[in-house]
Short mmCIF file of C-alpha atoms and ligand atoms in Angstrom, two decimals:
data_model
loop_
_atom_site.label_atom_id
_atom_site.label_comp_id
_atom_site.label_asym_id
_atom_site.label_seq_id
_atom_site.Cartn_x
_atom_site.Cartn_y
_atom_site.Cartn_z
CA UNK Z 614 24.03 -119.24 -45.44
CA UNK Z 615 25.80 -119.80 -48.93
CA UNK Z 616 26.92 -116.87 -51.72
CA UNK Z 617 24.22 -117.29 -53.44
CA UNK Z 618 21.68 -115.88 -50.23
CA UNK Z 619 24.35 -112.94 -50.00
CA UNK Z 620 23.97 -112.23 -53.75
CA UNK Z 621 21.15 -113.02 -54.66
CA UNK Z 622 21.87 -112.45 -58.50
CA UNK Z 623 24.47 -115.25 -58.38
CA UNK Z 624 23.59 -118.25 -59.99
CA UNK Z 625 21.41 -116.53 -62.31
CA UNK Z 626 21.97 -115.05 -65.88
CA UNK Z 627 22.79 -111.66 -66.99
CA UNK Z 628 19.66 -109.50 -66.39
CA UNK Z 629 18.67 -107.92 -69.32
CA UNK Z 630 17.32 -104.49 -67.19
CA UNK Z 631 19.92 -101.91 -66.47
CA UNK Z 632 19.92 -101.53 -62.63
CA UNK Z 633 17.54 -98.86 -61.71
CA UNK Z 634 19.29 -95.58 -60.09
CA UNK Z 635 22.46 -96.21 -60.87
CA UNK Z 636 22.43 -95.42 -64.68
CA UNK Z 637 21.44 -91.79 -66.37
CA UNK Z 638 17.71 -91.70 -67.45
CA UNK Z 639 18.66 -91.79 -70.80
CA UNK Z 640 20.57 -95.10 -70.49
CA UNK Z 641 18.73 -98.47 -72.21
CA UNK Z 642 20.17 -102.07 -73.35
CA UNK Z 643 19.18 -102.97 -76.94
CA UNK Z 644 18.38 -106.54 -77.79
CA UNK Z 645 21.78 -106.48 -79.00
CA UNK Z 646 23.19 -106.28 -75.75
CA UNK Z 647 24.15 -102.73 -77.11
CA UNK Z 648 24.20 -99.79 -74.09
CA UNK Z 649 22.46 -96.46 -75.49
CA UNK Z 650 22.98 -93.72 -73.25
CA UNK Z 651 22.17 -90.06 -74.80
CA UNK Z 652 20.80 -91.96 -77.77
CA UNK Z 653 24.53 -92.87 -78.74
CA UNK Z 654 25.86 -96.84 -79.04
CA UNK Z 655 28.22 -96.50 -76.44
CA UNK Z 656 29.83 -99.69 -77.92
CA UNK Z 657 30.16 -97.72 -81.31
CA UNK Z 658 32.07 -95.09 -79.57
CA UNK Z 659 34.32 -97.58 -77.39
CA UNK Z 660 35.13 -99.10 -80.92
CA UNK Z 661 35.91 -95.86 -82.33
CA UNK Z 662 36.99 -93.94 -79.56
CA UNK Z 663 38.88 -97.02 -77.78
CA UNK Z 664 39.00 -97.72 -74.07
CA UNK Z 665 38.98 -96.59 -71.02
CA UNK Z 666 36.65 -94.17 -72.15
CA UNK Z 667 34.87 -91.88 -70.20
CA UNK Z 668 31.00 -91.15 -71.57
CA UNK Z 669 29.11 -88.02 -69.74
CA UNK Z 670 25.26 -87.76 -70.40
CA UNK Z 671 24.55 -84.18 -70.86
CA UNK Z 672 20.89 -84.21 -70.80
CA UNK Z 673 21.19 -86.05 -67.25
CA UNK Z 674 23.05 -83.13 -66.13
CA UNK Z 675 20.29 -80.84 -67.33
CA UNK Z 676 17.85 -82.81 -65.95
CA UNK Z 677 20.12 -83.15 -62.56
CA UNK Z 678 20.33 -79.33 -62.15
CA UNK Z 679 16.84 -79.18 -63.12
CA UNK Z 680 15.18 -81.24 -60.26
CA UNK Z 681 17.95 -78.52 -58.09
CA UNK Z 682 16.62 -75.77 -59.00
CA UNK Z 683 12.85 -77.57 -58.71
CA UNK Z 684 13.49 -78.29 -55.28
CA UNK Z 685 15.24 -75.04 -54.40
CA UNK Z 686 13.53 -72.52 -56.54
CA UNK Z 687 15.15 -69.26 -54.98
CA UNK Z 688 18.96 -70.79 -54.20
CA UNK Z 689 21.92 -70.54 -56.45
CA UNK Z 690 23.30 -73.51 -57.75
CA UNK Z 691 27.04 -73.17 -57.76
CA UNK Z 692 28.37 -76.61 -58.97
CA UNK Z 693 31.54 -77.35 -57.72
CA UNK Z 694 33.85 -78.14 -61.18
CA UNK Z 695 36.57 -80.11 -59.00
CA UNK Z 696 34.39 -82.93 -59.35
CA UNK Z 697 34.43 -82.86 -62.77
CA UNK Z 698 35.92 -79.89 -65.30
CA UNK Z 699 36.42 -79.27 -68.99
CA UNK Z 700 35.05 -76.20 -71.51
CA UNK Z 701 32.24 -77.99 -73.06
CA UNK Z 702 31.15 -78.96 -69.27
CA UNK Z 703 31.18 -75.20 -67.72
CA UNK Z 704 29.67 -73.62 -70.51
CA UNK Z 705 26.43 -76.01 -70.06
CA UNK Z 706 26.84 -75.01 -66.89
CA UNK Z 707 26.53 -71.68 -67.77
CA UNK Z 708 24.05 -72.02 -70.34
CA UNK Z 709 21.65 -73.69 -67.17
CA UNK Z 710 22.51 -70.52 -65.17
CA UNK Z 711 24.69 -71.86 -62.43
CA UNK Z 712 27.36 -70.38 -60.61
CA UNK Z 713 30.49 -72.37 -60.44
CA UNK Z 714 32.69 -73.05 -57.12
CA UNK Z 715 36.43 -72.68 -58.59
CA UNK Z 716 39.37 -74.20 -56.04
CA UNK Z 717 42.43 -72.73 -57.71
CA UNK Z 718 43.45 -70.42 -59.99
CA UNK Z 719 43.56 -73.56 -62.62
CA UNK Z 720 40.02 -74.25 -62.55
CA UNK Z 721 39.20 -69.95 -62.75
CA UNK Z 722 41.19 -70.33 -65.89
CA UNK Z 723 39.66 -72.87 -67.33
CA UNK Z 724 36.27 -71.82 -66.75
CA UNK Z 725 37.66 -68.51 -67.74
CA UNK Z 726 38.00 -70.14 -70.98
CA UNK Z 727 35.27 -71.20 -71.52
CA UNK Z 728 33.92 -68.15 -71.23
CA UNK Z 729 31.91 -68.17 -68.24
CA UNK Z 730 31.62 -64.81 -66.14
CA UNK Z 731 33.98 -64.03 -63.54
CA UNK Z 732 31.36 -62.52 -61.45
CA UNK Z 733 29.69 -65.81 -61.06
CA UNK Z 734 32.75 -67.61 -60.19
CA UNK Z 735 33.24 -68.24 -56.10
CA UNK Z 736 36.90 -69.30 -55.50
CA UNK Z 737 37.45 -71.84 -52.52
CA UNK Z 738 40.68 -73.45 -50.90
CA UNK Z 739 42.54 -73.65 -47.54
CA UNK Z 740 45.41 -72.70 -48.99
CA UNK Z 741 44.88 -69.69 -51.60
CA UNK Z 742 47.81 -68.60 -52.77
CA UNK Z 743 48.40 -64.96 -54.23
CA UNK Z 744 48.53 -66.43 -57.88
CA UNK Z 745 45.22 -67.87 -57.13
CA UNK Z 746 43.22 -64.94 -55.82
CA UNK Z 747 44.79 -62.98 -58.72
CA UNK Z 748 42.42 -64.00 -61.00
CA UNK Z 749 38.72 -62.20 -61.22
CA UNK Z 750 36.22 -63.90 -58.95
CA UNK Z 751 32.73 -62.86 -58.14
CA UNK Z 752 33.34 -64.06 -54.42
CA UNK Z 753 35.68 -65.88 -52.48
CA UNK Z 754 35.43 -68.20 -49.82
CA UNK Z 755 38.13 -67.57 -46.93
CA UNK Z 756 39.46 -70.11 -44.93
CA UNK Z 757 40.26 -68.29 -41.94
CA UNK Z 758 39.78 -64.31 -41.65
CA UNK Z 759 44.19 -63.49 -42.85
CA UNK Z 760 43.81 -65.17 -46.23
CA UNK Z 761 45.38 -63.60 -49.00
CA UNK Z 762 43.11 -61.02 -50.89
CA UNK Z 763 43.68 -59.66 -54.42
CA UNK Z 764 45.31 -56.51 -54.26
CA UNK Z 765 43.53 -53.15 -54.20
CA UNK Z 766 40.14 -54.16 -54.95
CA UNK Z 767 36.82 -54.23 -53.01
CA UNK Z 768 36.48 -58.09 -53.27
CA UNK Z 769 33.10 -59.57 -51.94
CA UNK Z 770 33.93 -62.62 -49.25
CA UNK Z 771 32.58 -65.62 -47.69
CA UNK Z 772 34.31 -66.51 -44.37
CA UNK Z 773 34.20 -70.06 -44.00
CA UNK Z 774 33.10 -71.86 -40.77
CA UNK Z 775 33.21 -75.50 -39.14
CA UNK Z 776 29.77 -76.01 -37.76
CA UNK Z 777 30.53 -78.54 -35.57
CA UNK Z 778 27.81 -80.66 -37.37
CA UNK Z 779 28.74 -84.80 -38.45
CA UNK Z 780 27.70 -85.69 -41.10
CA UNK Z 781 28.19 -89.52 -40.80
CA UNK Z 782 30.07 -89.77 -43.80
CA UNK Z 783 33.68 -91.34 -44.73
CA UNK Z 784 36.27 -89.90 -42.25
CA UNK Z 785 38.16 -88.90 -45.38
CA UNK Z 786 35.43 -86.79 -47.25
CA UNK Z 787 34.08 -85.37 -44.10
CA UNK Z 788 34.88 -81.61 -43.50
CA UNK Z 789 32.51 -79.93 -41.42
CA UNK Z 790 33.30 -81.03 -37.28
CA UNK Z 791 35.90 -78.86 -36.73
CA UNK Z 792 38.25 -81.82 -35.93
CA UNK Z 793 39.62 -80.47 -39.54
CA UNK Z 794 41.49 -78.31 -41.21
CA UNK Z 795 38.60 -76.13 -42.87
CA UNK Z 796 36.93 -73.08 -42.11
CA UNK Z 797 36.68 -71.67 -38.61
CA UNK Z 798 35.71 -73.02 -35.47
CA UNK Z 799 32.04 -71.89 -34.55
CA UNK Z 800 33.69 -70.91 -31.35
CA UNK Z 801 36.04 -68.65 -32.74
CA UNK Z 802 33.68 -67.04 -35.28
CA UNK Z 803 32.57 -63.89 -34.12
CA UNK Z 804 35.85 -62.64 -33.47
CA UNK Z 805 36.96 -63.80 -37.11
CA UNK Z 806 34.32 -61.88 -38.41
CA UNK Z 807 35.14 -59.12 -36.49
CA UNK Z 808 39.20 -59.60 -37.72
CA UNK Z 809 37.92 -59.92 -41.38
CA UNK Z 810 35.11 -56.77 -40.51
CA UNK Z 811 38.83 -54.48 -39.89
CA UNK Z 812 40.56 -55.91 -42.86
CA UNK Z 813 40.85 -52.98 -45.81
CA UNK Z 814 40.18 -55.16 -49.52
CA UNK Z 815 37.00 -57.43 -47.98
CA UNK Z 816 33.86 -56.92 -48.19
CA UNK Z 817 32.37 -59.59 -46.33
CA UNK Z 818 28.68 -60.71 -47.51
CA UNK Z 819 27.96 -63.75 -45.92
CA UNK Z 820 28.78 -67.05 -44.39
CA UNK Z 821 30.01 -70.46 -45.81
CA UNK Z 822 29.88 -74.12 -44.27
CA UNK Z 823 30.53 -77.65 -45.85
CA UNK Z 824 30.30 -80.81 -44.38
CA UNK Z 825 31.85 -83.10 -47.15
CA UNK Z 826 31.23 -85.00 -49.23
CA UNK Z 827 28.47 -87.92 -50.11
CA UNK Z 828 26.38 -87.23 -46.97
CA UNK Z 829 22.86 -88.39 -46.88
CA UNK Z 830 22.33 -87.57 -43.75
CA UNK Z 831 19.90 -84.37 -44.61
CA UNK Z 832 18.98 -83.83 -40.71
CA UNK Z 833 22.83 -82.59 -40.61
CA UNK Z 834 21.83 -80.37 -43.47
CA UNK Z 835 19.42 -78.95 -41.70
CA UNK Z 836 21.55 -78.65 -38.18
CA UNK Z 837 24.06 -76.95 -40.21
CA UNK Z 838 21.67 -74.01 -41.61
CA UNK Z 839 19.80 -73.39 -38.13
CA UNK Z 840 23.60 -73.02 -36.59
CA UNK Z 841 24.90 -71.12 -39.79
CA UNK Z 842 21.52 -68.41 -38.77
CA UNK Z 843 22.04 -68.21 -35.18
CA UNK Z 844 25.69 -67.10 -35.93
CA UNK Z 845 24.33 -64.59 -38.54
CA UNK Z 846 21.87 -63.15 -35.95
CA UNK Z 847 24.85 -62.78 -33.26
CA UNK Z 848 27.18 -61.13 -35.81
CA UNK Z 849 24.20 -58.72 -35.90
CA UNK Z 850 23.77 -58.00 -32.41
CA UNK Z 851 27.46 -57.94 -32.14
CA UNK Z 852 28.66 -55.74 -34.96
CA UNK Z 853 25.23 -54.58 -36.11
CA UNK Z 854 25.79 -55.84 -39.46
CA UNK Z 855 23.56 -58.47 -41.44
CA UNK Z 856 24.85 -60.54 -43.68
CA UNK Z 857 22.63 -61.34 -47.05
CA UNK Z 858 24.39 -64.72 -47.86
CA UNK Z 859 24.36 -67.89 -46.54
CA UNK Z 860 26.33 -70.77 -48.87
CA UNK Z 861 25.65 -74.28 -47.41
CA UNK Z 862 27.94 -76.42 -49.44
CA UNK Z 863 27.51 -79.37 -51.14
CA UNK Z 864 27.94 -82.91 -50.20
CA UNK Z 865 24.56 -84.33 -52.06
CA UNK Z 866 25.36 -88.55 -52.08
CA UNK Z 867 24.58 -90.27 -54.55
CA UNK Z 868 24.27 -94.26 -54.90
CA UNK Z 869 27.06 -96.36 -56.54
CA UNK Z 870 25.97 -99.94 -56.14
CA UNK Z 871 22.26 -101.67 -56.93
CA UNK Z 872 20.16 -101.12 -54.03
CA UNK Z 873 22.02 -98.22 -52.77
CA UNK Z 874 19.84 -95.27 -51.27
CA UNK Z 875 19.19 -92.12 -53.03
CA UNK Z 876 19.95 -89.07 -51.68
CA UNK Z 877 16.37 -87.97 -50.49
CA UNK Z 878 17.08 -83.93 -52.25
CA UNK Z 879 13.24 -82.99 -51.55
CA UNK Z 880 13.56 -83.63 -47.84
CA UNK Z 881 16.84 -81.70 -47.57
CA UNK Z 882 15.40 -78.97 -49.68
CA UNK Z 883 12.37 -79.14 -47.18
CA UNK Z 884 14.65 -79.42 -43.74
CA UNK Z 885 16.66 -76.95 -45.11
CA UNK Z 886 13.66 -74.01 -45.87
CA UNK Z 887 11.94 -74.58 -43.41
CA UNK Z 888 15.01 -73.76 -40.74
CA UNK Z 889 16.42 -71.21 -42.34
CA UNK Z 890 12.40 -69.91 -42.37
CA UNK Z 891 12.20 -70.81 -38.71
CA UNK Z 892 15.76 -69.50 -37.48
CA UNK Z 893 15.57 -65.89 -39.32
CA UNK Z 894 12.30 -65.52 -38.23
CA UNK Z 895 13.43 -66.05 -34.37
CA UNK Z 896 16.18 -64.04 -34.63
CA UNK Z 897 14.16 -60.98 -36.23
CA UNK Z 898 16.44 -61.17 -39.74
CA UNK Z 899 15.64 -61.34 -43.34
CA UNK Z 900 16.14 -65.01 -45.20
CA UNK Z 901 19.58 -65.03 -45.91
CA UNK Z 902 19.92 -66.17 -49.70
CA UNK Z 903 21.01 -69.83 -49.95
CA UNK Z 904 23.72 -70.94 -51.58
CA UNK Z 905 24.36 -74.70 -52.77
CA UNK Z 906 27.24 -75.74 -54.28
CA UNK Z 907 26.89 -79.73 -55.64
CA UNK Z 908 29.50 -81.21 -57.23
CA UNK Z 909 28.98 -85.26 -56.93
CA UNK Z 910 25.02 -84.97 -57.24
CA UNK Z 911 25.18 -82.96 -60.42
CA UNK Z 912 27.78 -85.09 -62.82
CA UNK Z 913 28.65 -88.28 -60.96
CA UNK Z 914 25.61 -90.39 -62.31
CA UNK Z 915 25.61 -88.91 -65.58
CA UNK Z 916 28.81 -90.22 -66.37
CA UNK Z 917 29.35 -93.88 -67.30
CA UNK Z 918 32.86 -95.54 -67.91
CA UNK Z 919 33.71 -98.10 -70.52
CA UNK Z 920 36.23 -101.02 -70.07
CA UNK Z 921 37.71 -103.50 -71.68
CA UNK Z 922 38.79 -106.74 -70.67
CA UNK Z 923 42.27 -107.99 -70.61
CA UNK Z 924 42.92 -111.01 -68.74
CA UNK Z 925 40.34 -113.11 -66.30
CA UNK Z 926 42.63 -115.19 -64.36
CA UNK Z 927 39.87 -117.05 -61.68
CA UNK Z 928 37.75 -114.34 -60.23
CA UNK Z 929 39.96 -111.61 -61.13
CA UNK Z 930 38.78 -109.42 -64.13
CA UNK Z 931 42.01 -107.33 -65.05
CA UNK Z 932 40.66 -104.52 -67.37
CA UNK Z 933 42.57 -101.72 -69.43
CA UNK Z 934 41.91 -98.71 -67.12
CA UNK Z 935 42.04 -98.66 -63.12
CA UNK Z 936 43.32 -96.22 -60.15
CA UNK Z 937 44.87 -93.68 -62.81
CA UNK Z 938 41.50 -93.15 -64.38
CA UNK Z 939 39.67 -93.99 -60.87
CA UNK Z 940 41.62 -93.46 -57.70
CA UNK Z 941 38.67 -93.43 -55.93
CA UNK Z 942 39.05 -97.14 -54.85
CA UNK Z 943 42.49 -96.52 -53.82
CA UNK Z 944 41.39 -93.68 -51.76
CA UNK Z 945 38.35 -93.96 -50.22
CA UNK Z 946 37.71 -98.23 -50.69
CA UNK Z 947 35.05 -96.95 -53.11
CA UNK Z 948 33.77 -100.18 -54.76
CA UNK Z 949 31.65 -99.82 -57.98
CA UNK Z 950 29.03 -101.63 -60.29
CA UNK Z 951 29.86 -103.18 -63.42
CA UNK Z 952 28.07 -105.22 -66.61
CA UNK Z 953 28.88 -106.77 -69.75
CA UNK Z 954 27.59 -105.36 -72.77
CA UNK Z 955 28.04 -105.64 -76.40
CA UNK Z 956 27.80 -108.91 -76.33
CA UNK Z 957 24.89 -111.77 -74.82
CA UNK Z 958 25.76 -113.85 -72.32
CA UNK Z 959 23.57 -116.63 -70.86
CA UNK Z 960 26.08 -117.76 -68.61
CA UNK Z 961 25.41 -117.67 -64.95
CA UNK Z 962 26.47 -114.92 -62.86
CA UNK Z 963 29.89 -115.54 -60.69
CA UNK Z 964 31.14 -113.44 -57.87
CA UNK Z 965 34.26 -111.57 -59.82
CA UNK Z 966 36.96 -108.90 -58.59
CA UNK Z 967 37.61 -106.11 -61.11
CA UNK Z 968 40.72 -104.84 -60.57
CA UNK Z 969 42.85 -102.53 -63.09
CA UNK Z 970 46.02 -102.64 -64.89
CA UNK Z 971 48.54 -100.56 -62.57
CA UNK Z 972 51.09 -102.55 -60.13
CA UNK Z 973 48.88 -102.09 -56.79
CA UNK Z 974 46.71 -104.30 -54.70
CA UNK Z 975 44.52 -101.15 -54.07
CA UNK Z 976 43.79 -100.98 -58.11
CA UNK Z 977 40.41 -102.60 -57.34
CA UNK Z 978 37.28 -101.13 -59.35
CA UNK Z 979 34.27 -103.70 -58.17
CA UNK Z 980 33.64 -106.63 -56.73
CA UNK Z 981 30.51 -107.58 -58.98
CA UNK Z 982 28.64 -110.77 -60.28
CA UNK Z 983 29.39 -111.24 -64.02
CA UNK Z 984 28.66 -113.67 -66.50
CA UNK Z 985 31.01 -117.06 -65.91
CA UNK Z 986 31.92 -116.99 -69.39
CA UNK Z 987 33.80 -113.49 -69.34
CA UNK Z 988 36.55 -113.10 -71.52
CA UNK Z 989 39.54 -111.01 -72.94
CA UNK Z 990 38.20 -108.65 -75.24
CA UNK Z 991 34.65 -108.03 -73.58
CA UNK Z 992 33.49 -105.01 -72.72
CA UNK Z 993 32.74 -103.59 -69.07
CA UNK Z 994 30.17 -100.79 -68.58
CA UNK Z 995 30.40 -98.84 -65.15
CA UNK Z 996 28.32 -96.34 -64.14
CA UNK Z 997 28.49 -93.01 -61.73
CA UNK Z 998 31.80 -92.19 -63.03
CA UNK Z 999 31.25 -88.87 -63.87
CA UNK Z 1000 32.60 -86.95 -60.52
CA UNK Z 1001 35.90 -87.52 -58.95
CA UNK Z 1002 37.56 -89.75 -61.33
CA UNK Z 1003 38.85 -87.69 -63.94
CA UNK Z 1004 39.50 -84.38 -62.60
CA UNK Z 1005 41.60 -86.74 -59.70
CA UNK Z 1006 43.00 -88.95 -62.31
CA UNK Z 1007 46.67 -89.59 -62.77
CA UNK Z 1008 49.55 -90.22 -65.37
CA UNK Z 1009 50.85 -93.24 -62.63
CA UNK Z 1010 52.34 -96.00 -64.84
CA UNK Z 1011 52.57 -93.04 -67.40
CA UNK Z 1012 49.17 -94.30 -68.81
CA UNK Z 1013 47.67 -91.30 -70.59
CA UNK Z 1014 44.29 -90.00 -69.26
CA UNK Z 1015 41.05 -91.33 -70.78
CA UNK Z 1016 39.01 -89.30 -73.05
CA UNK Z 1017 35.70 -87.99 -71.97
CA UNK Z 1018 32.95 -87.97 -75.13
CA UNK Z 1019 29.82 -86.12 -74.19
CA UNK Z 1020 26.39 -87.68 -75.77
CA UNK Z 1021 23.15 -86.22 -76.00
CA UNK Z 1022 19.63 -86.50 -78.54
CA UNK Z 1023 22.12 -88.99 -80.45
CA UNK Z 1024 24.75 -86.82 -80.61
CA UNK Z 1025 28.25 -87.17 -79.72
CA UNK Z 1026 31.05 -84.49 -78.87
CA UNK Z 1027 34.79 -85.23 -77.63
CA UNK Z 1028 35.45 -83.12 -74.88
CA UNK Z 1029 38.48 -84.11 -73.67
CA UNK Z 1030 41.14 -86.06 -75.96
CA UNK Z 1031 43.08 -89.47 -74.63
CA UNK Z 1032 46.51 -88.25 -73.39
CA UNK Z 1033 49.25 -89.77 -75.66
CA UNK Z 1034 53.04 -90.33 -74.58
CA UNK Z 1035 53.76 -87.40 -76.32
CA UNK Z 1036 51.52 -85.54 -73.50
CA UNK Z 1037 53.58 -86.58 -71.04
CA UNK Z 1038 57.09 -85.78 -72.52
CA UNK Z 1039 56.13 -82.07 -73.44
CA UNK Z 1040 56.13 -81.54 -69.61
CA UNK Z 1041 59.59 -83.42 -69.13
CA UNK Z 1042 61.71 -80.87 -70.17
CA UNK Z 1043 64.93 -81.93 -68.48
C1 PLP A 1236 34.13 -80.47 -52.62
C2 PLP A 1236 33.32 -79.30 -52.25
C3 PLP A 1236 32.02 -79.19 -52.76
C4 PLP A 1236 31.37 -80.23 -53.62
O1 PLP A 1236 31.24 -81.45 -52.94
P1 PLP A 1236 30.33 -82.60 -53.60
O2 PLP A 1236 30.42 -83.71 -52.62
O3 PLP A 1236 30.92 -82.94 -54.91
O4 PLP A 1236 28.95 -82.05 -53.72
C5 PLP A 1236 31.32 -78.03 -52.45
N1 PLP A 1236 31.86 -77.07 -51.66
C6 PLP A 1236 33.11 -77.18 -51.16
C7 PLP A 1236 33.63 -76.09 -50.32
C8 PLP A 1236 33.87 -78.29 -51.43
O5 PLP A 1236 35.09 -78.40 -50.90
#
């Protein structure tokens, strides 16, 4: 077997097609080799803008929360913003209706900011502090039944709990098999419900699970809400009390690489209905009102990233961005897609590494067939950037943050400005 049976794209030239899933639906190649995404020349706005830049598609996320809400017609959509947070991004959010999952106080005062309500915030984190919970929330999520609760106020709650469900994905974004640090054992629930039942300051309304993150296993989905109803029918028969709310997480995968899977959302929504349908009916309840709280699904393939290319030494691609606008590599061994554009190539396709510009072997971005004529100056499209990289992005190698320009109907809006030197010093006050 040679390379070129493994890839099968080696040896030929640059396809002219964008590869399909991967990009937002907006996204098309010109004849120019130009990349239109939102009806905006993303090579117009890497001249103007410069590079790394960070592009999100706003009508994808529209569309993304639509087929949601399609697919869930009764559930609240509570995207989770620590996948991916600035003003102009929460109040679309809020202008689609969602709720919003908040993890600190940082993220309640950003989307504070932006003006979206309080009341539709839910606040999450194993380790709340006092500063956090301070700030108005609609609900909170606790970690374990002793959390810290904002003083002298009726506050609604969620308690967490580990259902004891895998969900077969990475070991490092999986958070529901209580072989973790989240929520509480399913063993141990009933009596945390009954700790958090005698605790003055919470009113508990309902139950929480997550099993992390990029699952597309949606039979685990399902295990999760027929265990998450059989608890909710003991803590009736238990403390005679029935909980209205039942928040399932989030976790929706998406695909990063051509020929990837899709995450199939109609036969989660289905799996998921249907046993929460099944299981309330058995244990005599009403449907508990479903909660999903997407973070990944909703923004990751509307974003796409925008390189350029400073040195190809062999196979090696070194481009001008890397782990500080995309530690997801370095983390996880993510690997990602990449193409030229802005300029034709006929060249045939060669297996290349792109790696980025900070002192670490783990600064890899994709290892990708690109045109054998590559060179300094070129430009590098990536897509599904839009969750995880910049709201975990760093200053390492004190290399400001990337700006994020929203497009949409051939409009474009900076969102979040490059991070200059200057940045960096105002918070280097010694
Ligand atoms: C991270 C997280 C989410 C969102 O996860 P995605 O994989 O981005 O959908 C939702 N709920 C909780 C509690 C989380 O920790």
């Amino acid at each position: 077997m040679t390379l070129f049976d493994l890839v099968p794209t080696l040896g030929r030239s640059h396809p002219v097609a964008l590869e399909p899933g991967l990009w937002p639906r907006s996204a098309r190649m010109t004849d120019t080799a130009d990349l239109v995404v939102g009806g905006v020349s993303l090579i117009a706005l890497a001249r103007t803008r410069g590079t790394p830049l960070h592009v999100l598609d706003l009508g994808e996320v529209d569309r993304r929360v639509g087929l949601l809400r399609a697919a869930l017609p009764e559930a609240e959509i509570a995207y989770a913003c620590k996948a991916l947070l600035c003003r102009g991004l929460v109040r679309r959010l809020d202008a689609l209706g969602c709720a919003l999952d908040v993890c600190s106080g940082g993220e309640a005062a950003v989307a504070e900011a932006a003006g979206f309500p309080a009341e539709r915030m839910i606040m999450h984190g194993t380790a709340k502090t006092t500063a956090d919970v301070g700030r108005p929330v609609g609900r909170i999520v606790l970690d374990r039944p002793d959390e810290p609760l904002p003083p002298a106020r009726a506050q609604r709650v969620l308690l967490r709990i580990a259902p004891e469900v895998d969900a077969r994905t990475h070991p490092k974004i999986t958070t529901g098999t209580g072989a973790q640090q989240f929520g509480v054992p399913l063993a141990e629930a009933e009596d945390a419900v009954g700790a958090l039942l005698a605790r003055p300051g919470a009113h508990l309304v309902g139950l929480h699970c997550h099993l992390g993150s990029q699952v597309f296993a949606v039979d685990a989905y399902e295990e999760a809400a027929r265990r998450m109803v059989r608890l909710l029918g003991r803590v009736r028969e238990r403390y005679g009390l029935t909980l209205g709310e039942l928040d399932l997480g989030g976790g929706l995968g998406v695909p990063y690489l051509p020929g990837d899977a899709d995450f199939d959302l109609a036969g989660y929504a289905r799996r998921v209905l249907v046993a929460l349908a099944y299981e309330s009916g058995k244990a005599g309840l009403p449907r508990p009102r479903l909660t999903v709280e997407p973070g990944r699904w909703v923004v990751g393939p509307a974003g796409v990233a925008l390189y350029r290319v400073a040195a190809v030494k062999g196979r090696f691609v070194v481009v001008d961005g890397g782990m500080s606008d995309n530690p997801r590599p370095a983390l996880y061994g993510a690997r990602y897609h990449a193409r030229l554009v802005g300029r034709r190539s006929t060249a045939v396709l060669v297996a290349h590494t792109v790696v980025g510009r900070h002192c670490e072997a783990a600064d890899v971005l994709a290892d990708v067939p690109l045109p054998a004529d590559l060179r300094p100056g070129d430009l590098l499209a990536v897509p599904v950037t839009g969750a995880y990289q910049l709201s975990m992005a760093s200053n390492y190698n004190a290399v400001g943050r990337p700006p994020l320009v929203a497009v949409h109907d051939g409009t474009h809006r900076l969102l979040l400005r490059r991070e200059r030197a200057a940045d960096l010093l105002r918070r280097d006050v010694g």
